[in-house]
PDB file of C-alpha atoms in Angstrom:
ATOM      1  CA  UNK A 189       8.381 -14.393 -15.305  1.00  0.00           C
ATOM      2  CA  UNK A 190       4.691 -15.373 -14.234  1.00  0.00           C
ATOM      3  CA  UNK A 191       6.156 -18.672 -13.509  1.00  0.00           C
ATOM      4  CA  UNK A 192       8.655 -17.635 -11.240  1.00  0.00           C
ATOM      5  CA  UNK A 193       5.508 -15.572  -9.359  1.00  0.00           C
ATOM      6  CA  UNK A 194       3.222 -18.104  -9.557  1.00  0.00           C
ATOM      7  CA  UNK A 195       6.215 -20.595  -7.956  1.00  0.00           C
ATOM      8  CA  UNK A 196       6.850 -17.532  -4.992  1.00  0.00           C
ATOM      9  CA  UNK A 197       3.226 -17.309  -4.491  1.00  0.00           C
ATOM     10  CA  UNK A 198       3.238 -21.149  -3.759  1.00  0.00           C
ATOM     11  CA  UNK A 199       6.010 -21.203  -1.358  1.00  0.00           C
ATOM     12  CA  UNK A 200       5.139 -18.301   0.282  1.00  0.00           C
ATOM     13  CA  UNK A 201       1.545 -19.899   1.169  1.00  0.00           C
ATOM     14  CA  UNK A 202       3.215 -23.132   1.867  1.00  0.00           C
ATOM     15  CA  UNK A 203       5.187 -21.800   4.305  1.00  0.00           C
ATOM     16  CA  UNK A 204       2.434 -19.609   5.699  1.00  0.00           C
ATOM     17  CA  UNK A 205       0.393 -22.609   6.535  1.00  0.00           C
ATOM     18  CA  UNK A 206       3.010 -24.960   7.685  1.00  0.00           C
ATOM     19  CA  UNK A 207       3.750 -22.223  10.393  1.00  0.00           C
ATOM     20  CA  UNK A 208       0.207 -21.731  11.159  1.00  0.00           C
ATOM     21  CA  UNK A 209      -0.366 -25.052  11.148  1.00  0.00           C
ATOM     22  CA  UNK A 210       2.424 -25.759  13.963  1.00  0.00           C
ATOM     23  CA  UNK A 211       1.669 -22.856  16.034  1.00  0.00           C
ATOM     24  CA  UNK A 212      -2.612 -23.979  15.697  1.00  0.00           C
ATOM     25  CA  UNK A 213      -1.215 -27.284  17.486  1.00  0.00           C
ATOM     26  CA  UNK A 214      -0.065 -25.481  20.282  1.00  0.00           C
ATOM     27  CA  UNK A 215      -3.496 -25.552  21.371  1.00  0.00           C
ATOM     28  CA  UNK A 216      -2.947 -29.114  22.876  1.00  0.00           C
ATOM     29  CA  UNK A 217      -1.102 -27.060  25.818  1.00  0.00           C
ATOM     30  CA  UNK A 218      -4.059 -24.725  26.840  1.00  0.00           C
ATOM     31  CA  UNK A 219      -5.917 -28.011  27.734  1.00  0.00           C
ATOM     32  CA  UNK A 220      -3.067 -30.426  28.383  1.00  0.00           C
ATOM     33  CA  UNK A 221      -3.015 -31.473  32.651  1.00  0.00           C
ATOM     34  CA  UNK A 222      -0.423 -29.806  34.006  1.00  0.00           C
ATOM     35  CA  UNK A 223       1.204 -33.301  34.786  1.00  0.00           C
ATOM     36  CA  UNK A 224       1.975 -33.245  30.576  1.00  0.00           C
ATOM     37  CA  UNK A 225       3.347 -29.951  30.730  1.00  0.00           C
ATOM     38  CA  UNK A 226       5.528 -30.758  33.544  1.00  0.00           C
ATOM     39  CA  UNK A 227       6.841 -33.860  31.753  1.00  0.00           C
ATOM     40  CA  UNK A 228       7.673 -32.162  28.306  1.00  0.00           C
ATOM     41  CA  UNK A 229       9.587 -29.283  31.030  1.00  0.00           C
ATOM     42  CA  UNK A 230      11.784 -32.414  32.157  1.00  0.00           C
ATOM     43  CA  UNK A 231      11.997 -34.107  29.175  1.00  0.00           C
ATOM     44  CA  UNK A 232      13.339 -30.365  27.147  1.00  0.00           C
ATOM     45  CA  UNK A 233      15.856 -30.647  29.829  1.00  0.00           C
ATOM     46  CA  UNK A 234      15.083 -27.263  31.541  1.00  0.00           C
ATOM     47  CA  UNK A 235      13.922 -29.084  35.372  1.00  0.00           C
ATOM     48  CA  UNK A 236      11.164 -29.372  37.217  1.00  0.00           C
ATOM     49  CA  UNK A 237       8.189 -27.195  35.986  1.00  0.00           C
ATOM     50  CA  UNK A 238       7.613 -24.725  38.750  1.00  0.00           C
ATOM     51  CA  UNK A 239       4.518 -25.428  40.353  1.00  0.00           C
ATOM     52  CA  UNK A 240       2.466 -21.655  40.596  1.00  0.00           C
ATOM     53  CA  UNK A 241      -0.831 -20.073  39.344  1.00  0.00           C
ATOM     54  CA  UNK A 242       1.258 -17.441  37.510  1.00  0.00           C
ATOM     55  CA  UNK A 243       3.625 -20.477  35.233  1.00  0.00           C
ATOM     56  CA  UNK A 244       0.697 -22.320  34.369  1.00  0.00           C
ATOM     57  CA  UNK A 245      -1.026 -18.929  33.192  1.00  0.00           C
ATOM     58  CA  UNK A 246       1.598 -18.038  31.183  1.00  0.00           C
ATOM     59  CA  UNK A 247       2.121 -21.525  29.610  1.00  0.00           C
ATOM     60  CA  UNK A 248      -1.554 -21.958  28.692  1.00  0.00           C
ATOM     61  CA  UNK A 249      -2.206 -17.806  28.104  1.00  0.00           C
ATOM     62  CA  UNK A 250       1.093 -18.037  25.457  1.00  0.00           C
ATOM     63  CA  UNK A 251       0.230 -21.278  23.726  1.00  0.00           C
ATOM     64  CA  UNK A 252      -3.473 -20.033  23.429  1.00  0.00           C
ATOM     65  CA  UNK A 253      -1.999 -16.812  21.545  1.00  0.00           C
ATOM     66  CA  UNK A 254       0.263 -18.898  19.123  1.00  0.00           C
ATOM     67  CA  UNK A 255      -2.508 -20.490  18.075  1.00  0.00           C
ATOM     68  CA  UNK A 256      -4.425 -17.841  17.178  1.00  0.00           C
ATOM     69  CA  UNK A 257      -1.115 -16.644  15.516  1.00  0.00           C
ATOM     70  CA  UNK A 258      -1.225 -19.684  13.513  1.00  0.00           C
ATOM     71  CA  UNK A 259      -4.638 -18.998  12.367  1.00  0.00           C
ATOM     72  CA  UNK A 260      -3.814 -15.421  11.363  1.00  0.00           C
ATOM     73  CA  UNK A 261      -1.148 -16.843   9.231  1.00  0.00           C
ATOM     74  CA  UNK A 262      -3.133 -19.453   7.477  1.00  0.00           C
ATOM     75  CA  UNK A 263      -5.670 -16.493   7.077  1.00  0.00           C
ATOM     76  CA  UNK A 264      -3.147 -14.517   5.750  1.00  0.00           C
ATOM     77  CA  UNK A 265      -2.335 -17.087   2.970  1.00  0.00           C
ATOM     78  CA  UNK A 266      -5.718 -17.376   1.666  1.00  0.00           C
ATOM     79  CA  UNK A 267      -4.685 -14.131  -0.247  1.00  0.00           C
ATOM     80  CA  UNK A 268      -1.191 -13.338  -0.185  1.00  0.00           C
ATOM     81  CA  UNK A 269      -1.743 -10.464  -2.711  1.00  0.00           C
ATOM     82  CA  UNK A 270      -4.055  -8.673  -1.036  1.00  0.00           C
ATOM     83  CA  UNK A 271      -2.802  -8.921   2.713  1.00  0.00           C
ATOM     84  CA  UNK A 272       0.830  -8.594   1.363  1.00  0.00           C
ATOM     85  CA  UNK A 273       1.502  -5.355   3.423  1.00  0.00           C
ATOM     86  CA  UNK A 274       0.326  -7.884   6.835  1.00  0.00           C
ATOM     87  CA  UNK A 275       2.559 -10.176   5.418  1.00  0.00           C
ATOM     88  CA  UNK A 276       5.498  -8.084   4.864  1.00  0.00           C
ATOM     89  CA  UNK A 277       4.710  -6.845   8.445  1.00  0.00           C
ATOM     90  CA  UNK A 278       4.565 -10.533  10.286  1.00  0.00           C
ATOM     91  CA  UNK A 279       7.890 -11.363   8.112  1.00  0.00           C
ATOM     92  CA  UNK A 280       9.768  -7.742   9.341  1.00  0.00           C
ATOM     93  CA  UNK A 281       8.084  -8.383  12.745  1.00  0.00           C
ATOM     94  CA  UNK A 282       9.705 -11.933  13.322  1.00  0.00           C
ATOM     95  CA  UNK A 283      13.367 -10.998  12.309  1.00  0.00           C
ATOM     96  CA  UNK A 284      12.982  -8.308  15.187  1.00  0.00           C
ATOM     97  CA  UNK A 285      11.613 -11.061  17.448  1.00  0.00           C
ATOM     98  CA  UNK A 286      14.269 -13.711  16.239  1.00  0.00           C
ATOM     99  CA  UNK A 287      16.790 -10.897  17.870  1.00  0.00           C
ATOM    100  CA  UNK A 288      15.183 -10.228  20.724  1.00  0.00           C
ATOM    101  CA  UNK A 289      14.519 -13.755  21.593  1.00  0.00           C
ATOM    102  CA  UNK A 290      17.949 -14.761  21.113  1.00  0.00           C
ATOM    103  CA  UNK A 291      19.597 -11.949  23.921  1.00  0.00           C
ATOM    104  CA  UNK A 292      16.537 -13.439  25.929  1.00  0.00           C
ATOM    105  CA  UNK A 293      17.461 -17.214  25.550  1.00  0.00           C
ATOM    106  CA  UNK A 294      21.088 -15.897  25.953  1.00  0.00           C
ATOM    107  CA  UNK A 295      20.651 -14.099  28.962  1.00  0.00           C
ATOM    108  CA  UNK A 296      18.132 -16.520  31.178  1.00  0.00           C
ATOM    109  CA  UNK A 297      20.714 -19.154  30.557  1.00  0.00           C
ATOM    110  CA  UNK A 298      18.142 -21.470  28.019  1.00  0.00           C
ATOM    111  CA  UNK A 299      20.321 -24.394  26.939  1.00  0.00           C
ATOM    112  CA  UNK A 300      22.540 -23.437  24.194  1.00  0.00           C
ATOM    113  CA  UNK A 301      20.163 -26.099  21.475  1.00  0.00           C
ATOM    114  CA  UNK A 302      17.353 -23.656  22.441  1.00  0.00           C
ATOM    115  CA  UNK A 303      18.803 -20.721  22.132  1.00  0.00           C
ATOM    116  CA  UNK A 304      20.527 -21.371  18.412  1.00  0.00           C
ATOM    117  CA  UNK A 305      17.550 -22.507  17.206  1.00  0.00           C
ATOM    118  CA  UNK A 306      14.569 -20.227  18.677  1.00  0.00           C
ATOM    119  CA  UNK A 307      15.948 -16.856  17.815  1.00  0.00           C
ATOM    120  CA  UNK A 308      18.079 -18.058  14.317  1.00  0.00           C
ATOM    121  CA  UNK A 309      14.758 -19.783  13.198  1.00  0.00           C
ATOM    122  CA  UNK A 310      12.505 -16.883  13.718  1.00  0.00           C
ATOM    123  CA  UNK A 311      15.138 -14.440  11.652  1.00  0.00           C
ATOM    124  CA  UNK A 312      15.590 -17.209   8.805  1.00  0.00           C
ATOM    125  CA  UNK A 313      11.800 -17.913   9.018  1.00  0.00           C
ATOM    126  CA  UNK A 314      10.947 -13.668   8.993  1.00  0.00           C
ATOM    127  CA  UNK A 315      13.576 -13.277   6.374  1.00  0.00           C
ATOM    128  CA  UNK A 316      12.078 -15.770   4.206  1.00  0.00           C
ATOM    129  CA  UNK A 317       8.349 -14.101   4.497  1.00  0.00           C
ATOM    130  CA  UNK A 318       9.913 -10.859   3.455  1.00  0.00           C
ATOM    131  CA  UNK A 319      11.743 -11.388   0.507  1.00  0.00           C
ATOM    132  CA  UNK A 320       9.162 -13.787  -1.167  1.00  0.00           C
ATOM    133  CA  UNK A 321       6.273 -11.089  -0.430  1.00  0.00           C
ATOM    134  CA  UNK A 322       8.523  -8.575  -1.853  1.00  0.00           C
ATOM    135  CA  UNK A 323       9.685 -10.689  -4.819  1.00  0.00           C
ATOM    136  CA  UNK A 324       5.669 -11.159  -5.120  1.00  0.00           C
ATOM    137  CA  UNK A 325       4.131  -7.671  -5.467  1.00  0.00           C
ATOM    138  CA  UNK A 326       7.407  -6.438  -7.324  1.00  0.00           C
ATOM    139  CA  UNK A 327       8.171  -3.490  -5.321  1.00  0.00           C
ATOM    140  CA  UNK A 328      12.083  -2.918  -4.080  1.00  0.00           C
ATOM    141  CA  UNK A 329      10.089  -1.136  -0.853  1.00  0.00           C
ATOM    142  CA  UNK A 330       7.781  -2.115   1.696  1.00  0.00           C
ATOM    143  CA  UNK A 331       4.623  -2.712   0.788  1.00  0.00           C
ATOM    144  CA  UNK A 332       2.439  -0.194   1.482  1.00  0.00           C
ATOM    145  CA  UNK A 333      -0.794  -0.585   3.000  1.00  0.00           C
ATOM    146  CA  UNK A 334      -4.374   0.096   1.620  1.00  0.00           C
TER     147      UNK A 334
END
């Protein structure tokens, strides 16, 4: 049984950091020109990349917080005992967003690759994060917090 813990434990921080290690990269777009963003806009297939104060805000304002995301979640799996109830949290917390995100991409018309894989990732991915914590600190609830 300690095995099977100790093998939970591993995945669970594997996957923490691979996460946070993706979302940490997304710090290459809060200093990228705005001629890069404009060409990975093109090259996704979703235009031109509208040229206002407000877009590039948002771009550079959004990647800045995934990255800080991404170090929260490498944080995070440091410990995974003791911030289990964070964890548990983040994992609940992404299935929600997963949803959301996918009557978003549905309903600003986000090509249909996007939009299957954005919202269906983040539920798989939040999923995931739940039932390993859970299967971790051996509780059939949520973790509580303390």
């Amino acid at each position: 049984m300690e095995r099977n813990v100790s093998s939970r434990t591993n995945a669970l921080v594997y996957l923490l950091r691979c996460m946070g290690l993706i979302d940490v990269l997304a710090l290459v777009a809060v200093v990228a020109p705005d001629s890069w963003m404009a060409a990975c806009h093109e090259y996704l297939g979703l235009g031109p990349f509208p040229a206002s104060s407000i877009t590039a805000y948002l771009a550079r304002s959004i990647s800045m917080w995934f990255a800080l995301f991404g170090l929260m979640l490498w944080y995070l799996s440091c410990n995974v005992t003791r911030h289990a109830g964070a964890i548990e949290f983040i994992g609940w917390a992404m299935i929600v967003q997963g949803l959301a995100m996918f009557g978003v991409d549905c309903s600003t018309g986000m090509p249909t690759w996007w939009t299957l894989a954005e919202g269906p990732t983040c539920i798989v991915l939040g999923t995931t994060i739940v039932s390993l914590i859970r299967s971790i600190v051996h509780r059939d609830g949520p973790v509580a917090a303390g």
